The first five atom37 places (N, CA, C, CB, O) and aatype in JSON, in Angstrom:
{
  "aatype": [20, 20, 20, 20, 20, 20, 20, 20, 20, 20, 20, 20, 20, 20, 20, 20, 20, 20, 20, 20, 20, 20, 20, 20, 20, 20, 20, 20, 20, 20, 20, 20, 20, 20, 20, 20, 20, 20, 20, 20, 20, 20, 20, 20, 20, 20, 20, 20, 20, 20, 20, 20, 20, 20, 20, 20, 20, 20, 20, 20, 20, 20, 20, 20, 20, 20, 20, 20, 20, 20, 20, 20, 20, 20, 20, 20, 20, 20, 20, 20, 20, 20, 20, 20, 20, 20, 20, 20, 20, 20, 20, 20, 20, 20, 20, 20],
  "atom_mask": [
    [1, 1, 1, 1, 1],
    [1, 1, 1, 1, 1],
    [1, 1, 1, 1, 1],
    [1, 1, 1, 1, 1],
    [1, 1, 1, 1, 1],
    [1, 1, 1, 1, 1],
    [1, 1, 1, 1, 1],
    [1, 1, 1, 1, 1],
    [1, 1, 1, 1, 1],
    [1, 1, 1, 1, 1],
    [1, 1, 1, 1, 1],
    [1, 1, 1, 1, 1],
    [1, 1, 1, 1, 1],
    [1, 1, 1, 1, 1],
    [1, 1, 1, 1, 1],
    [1, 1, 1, 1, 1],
    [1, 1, 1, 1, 1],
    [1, 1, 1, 1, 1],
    [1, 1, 1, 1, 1],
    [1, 1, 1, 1, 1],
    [1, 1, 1, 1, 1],
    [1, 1, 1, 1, 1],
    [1, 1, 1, 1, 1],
    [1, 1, 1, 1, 1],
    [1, 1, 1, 1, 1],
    [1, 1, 1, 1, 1],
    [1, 1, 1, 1, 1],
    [1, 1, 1, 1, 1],
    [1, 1, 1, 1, 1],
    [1, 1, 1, 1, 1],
    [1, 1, 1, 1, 1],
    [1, 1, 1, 1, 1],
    [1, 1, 1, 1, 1],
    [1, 1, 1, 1, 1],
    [1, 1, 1, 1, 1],
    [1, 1, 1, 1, 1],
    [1, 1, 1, 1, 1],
    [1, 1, 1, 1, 1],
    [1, 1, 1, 1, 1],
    [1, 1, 1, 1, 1],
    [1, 1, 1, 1, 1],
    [1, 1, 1, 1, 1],
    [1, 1, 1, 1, 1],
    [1, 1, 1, 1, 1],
    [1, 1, 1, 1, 1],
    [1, 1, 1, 1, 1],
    [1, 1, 1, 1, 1],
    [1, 1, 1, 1, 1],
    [1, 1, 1, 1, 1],
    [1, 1, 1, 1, 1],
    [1, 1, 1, 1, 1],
    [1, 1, 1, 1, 1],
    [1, 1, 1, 1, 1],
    [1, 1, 1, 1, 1],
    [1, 1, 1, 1, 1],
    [1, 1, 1, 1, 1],
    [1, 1, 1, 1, 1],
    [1, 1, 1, 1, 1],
    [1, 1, 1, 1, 1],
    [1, 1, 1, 1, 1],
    [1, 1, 1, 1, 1],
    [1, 1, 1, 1, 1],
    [1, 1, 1, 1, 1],
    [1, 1, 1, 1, 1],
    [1, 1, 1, 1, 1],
    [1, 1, 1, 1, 1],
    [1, 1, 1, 1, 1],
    [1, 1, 1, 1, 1],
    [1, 1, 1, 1, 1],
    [1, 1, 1, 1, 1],
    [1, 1, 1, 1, 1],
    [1, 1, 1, 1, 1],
    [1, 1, 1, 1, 1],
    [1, 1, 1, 1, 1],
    [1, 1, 1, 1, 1],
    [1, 1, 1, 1, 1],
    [1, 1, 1, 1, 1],
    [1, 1, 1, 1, 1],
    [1, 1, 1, 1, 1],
    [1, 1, 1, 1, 1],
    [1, 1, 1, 1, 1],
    [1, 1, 1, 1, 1],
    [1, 1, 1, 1, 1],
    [1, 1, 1, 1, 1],
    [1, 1, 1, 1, 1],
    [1, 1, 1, 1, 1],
    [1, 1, 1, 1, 1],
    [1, 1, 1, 1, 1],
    [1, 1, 1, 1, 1],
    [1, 1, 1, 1, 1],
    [1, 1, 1, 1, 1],
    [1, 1, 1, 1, 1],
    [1, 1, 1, 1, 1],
    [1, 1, 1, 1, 1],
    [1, 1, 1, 1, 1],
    [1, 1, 1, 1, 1]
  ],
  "atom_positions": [
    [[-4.15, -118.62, -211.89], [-5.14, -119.62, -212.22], [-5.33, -119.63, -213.73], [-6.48, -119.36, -211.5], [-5.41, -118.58, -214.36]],
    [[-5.41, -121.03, -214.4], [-6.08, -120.61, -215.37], [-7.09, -120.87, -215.8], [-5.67, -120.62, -216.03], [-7.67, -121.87, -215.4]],
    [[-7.59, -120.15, -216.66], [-9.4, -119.49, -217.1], [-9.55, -119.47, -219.19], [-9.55, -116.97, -216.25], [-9.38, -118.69, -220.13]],
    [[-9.89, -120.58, -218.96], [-10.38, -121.06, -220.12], [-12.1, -119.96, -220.85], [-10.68, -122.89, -219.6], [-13.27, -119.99, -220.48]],
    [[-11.27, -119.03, -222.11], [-12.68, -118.06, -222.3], [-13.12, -118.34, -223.83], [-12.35, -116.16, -222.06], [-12.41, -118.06, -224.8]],
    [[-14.06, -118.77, -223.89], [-14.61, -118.77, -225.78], [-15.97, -117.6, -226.06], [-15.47, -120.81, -226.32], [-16.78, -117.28, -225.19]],
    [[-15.96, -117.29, -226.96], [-16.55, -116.73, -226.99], [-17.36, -116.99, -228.56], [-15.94, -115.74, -226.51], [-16.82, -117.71, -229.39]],
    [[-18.76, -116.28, -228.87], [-19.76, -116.63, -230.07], [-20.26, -115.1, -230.14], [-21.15, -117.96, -229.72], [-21.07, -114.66, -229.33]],
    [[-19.66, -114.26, -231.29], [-20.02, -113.32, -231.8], [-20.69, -113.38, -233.3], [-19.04, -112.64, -231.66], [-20.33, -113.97, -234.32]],
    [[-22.0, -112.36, -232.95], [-22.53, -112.23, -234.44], [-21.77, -112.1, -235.32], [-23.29, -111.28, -234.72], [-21.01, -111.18, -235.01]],
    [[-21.47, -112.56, -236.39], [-20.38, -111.21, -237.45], [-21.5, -111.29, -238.41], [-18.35, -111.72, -238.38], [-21.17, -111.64, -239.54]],
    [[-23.27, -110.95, -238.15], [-23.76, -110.59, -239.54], [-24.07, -109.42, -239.82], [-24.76, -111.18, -239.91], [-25.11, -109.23, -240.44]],
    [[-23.25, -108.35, -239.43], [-23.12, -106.96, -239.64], [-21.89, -106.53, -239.65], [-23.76, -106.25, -238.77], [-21.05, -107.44, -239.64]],
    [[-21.49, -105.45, -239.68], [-20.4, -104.41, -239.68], [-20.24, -104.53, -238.02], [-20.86, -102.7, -240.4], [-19.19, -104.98, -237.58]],
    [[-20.95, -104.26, -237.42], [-20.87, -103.9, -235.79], [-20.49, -104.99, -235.2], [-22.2, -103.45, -235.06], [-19.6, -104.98, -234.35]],
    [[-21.2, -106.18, -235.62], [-20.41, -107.56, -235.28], [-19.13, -107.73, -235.64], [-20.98, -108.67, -235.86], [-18.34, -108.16, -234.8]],
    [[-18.8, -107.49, -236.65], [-17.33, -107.87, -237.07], [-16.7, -106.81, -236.4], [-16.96, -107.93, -238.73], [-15.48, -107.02, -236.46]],
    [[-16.89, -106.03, -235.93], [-16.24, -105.23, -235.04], [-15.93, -105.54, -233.8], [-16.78, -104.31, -234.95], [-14.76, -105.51, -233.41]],
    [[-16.7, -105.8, -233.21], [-16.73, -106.58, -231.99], [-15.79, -107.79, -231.62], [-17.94, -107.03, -231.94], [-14.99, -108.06, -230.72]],
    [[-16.35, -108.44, -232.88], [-15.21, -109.78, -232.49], [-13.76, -109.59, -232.96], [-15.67, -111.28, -233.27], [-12.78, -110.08, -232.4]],
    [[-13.76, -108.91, -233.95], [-12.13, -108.19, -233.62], [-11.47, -107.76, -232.3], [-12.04, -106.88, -234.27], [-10.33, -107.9, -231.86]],
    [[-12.97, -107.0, -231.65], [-12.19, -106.13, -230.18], [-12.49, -107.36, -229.22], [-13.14, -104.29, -229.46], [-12.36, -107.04, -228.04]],
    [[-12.76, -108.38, -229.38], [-12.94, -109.53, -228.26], [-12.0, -110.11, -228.37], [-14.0, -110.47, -228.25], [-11.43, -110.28, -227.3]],
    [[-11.18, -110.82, -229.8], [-10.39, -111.75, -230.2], [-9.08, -111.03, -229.8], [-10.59, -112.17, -231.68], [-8.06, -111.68, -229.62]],
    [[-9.11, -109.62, -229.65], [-7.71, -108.97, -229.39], [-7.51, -108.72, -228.07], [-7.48, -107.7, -230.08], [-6.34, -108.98, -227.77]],
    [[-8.32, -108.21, -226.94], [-8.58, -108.26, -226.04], [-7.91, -109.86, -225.21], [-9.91, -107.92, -226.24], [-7.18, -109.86, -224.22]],
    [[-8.38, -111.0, -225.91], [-8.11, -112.21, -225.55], [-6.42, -112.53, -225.85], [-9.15, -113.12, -226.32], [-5.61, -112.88, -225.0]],
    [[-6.16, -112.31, -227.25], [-4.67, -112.41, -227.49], [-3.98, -111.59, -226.5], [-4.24, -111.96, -228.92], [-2.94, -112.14, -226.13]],
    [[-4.23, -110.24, -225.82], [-3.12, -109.58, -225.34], [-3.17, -110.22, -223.68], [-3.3, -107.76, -225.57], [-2.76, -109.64, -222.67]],
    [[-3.59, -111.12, -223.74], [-3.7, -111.88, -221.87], [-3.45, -113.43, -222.46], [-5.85, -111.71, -220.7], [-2.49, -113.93, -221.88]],
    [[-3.88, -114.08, -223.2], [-3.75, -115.63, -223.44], [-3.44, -116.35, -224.41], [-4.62, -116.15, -223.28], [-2.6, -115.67, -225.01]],
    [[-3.55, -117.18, -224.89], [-2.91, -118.21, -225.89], [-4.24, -118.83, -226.43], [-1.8, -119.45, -225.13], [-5.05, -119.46, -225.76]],
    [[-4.35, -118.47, -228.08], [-5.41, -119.47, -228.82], [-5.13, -120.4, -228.83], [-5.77, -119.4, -229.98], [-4.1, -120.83, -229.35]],
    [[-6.0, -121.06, -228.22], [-5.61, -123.11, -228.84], [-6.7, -123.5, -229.9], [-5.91, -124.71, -227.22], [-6.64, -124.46, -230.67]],
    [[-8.04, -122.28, -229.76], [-8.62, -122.84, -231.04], [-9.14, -121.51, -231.53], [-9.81, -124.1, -230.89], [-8.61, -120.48, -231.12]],
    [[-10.53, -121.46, -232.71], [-10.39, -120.07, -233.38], [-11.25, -119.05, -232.33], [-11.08, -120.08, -235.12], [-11.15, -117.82, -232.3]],
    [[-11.86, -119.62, -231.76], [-12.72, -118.76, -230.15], [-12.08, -119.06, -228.92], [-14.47, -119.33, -229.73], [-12.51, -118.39, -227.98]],
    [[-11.17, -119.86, -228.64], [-10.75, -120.41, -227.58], [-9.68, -119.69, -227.18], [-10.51, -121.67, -227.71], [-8.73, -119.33, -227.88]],
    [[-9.93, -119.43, -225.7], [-8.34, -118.99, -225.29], [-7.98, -119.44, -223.59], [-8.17, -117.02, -225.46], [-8.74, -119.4, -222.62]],
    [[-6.85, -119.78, -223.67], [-6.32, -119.98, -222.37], [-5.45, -118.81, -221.81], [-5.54, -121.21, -222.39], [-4.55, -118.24, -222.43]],
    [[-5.79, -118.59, -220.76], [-5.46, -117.16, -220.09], [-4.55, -117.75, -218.57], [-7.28, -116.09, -219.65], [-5.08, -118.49, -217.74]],
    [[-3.38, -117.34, -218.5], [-2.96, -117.6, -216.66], [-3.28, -116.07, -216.35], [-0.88, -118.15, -216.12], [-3.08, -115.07, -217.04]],
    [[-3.86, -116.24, -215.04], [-4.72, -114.65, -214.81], [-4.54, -114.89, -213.14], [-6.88, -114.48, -215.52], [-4.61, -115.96, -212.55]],
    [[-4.31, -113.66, -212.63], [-4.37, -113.55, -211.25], [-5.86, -113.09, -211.03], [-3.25, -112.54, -210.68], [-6.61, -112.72, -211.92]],
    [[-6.12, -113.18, -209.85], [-8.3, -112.87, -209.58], [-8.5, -111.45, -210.01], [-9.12, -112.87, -207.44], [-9.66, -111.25, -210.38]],
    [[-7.38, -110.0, -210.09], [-7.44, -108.89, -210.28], [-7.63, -108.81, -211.84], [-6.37, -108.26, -209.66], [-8.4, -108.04, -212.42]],
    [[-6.55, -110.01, -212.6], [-6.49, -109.51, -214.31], [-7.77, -110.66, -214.37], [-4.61, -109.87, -215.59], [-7.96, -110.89, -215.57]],
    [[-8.32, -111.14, -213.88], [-9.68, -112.03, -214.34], [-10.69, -111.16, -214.65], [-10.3, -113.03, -213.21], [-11.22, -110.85, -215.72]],
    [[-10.88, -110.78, -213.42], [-12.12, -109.6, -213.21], [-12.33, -108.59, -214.25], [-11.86, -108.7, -211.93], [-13.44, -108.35, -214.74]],
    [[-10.63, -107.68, -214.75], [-10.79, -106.78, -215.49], [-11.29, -107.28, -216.86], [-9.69, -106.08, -215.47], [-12.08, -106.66, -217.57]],
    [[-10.52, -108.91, -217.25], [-10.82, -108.92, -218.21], [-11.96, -109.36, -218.66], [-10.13, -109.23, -218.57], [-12.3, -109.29, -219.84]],
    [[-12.85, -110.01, -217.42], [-14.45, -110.34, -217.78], [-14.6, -109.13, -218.08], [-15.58, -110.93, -216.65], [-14.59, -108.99, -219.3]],
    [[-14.8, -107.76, -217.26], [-15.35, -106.77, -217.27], [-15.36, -105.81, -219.04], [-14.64, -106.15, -216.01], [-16.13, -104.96, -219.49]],
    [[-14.15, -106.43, -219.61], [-13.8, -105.55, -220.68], [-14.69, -106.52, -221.57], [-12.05, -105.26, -221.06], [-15.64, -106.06, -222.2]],
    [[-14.46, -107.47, -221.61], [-15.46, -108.52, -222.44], [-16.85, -108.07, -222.37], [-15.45, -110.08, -221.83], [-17.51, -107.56, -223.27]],
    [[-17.2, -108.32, -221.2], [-18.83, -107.72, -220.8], [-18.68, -106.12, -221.75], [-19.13, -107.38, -218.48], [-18.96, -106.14, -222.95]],
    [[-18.48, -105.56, -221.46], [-18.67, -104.03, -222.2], [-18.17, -104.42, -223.89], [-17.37, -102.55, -221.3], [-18.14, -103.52, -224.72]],
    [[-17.89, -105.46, -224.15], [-17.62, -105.59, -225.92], [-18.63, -105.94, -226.49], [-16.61, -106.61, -226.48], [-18.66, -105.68, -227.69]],
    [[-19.76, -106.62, -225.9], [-20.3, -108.03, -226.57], [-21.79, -107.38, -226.47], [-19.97, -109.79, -225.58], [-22.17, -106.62, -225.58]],
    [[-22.57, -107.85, -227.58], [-23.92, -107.33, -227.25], [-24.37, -109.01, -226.44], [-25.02, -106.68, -228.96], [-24.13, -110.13, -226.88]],
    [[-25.04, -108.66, -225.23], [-25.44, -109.76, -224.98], [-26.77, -110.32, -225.22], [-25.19, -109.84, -223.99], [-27.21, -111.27, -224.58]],
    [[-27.65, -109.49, -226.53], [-28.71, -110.22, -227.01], [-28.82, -110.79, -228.23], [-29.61, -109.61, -226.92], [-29.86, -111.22, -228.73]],
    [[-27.34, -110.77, -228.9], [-26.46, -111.76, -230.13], [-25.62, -112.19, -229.82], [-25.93, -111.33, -231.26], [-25.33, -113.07, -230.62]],
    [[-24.78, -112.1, -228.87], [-23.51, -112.34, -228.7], [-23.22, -113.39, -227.14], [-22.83, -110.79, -228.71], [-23.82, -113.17, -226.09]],
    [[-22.36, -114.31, -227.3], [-21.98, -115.22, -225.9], [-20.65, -115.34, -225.52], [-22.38, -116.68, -225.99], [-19.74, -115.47, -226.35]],
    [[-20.44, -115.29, -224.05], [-19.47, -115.12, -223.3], [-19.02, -116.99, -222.69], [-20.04, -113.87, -222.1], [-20.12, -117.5, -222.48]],
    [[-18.38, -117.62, -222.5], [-18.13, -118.46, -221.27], [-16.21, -118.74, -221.1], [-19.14, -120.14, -221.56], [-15.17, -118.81, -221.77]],
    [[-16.88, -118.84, -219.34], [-15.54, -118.77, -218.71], [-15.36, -119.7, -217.9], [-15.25, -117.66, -218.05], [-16.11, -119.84, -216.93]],
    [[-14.25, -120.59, -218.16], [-14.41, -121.99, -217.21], [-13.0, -121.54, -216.6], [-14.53, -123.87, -218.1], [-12.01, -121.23, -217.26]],
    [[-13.12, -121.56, -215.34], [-12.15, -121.3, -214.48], [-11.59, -122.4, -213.87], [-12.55, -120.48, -213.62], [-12.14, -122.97, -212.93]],
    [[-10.24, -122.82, -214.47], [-9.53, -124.12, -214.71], [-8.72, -124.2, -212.95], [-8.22, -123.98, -216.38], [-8.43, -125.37, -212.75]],
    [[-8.42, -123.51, -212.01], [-8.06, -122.92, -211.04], [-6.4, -123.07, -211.48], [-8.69, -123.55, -209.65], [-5.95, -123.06, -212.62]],
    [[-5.71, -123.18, -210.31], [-4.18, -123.43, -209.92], [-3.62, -124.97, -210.67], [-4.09, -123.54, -208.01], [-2.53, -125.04, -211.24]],
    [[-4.61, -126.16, -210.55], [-4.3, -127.63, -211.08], [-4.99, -127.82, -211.74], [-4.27, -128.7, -210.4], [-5.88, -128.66, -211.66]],
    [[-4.66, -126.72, -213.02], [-5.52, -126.93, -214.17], [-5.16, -128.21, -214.81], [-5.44, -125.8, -215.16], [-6.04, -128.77, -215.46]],
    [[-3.76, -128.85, -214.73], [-2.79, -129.3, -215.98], [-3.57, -131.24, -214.88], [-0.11, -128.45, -215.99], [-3.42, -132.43, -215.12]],
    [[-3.96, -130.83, -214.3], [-4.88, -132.44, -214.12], [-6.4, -132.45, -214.63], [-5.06, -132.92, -212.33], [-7.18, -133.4, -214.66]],
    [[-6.55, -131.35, -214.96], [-7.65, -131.0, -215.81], [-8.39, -131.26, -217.31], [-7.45, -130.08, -215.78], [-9.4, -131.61, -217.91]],
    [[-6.85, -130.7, -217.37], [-6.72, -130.77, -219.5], [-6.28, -131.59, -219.9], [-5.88, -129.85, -220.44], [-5.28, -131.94, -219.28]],
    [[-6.59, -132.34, -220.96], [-6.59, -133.34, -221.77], [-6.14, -133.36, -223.09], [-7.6, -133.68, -221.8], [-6.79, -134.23, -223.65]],
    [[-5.24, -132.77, -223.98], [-5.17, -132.61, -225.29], [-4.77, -133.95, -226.07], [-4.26, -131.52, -225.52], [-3.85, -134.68, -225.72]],
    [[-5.76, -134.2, -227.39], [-5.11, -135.23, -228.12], [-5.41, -134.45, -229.48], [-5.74, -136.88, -227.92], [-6.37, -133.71, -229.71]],
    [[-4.25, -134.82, -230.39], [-4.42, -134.7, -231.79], [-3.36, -133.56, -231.76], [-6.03, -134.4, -232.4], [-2.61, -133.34, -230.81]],
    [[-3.41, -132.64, -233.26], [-2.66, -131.39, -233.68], [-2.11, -130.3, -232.86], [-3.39, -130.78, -234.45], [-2.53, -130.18, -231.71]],
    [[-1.67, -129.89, -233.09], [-1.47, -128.06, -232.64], [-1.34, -128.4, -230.6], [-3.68, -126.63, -233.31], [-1.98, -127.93, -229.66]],
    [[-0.27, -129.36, -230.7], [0.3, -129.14, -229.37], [-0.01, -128.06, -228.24], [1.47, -128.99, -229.61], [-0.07, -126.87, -228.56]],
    [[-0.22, -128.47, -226.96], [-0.61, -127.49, -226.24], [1.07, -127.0, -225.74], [-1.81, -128.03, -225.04], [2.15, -127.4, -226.18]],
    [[0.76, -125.91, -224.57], [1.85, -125.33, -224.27], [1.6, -125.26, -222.82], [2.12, -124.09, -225.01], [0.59, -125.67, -222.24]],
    [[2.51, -124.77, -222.36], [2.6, -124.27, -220.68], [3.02, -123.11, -220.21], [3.42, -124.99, -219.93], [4.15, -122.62, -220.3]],
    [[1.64, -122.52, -219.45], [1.3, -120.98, -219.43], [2.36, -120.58, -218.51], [-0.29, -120.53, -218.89], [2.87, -119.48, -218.35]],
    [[2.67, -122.09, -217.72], [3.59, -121.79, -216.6], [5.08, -121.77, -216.86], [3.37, -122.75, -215.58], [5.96, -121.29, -216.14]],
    [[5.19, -122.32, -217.93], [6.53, -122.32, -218.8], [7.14, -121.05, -218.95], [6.32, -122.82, -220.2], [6.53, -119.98, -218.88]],
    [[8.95, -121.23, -219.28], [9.78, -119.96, -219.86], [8.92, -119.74, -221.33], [11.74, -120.37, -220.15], [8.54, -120.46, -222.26]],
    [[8.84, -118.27, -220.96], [8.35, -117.02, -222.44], [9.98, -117.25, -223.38], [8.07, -114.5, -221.65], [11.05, -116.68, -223.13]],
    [[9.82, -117.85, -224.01], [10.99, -117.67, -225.31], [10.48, -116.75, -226.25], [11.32, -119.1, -226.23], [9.65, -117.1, -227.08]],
    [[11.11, -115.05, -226.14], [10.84, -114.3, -227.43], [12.06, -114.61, -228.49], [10.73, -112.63, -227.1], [12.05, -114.1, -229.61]]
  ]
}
């Protein structure tokens, strides 16, 4: 499925900018930025869970915001892209 996650971290401290480092990396090693908080994730219900769960334990949640729009299986009748920075397909061949 995929699971559209952005996220809104303080960075007006040291501890903030920490954080959103360990959120923004957390997110790269499962999904694809399409914008500078945005990420698209293809996630089975097991790597969803873990990765809410790791999020939840990053984020202070009385500065900091989480959201997760869960795009399901027919996401791609979902999404809409117009303008720059082409989207991609999660379901597509990985060309390293």
């Amino acid at each position: 499925m995929l699971v559209l996650v952005t996220y809104d971290v303080n960075t007006g401290d040291k501890a903030g900018r920490s954080r959103l480092r360990k959120v923004a990396k957390e997110c790269v090693n499962v999904g694809q930025r399409v914008q500078k908080s945005v990420f698209e994730c293809s996630l089975d219900w097991t790597q969803w869970l873990e990765l809410k769960k790791k999020l939840e334990n990053l984020i202070n949640p009385e500065t900091d915001s989480l959201r997760f729009y869960l795009l399901g299986n027919n996401w791609k009748n979902r999404v809409e892209h117009i303008g720059a920075n082409p989207g991609y397909d999660p379901d597509g061949p990985l060309i390293i």
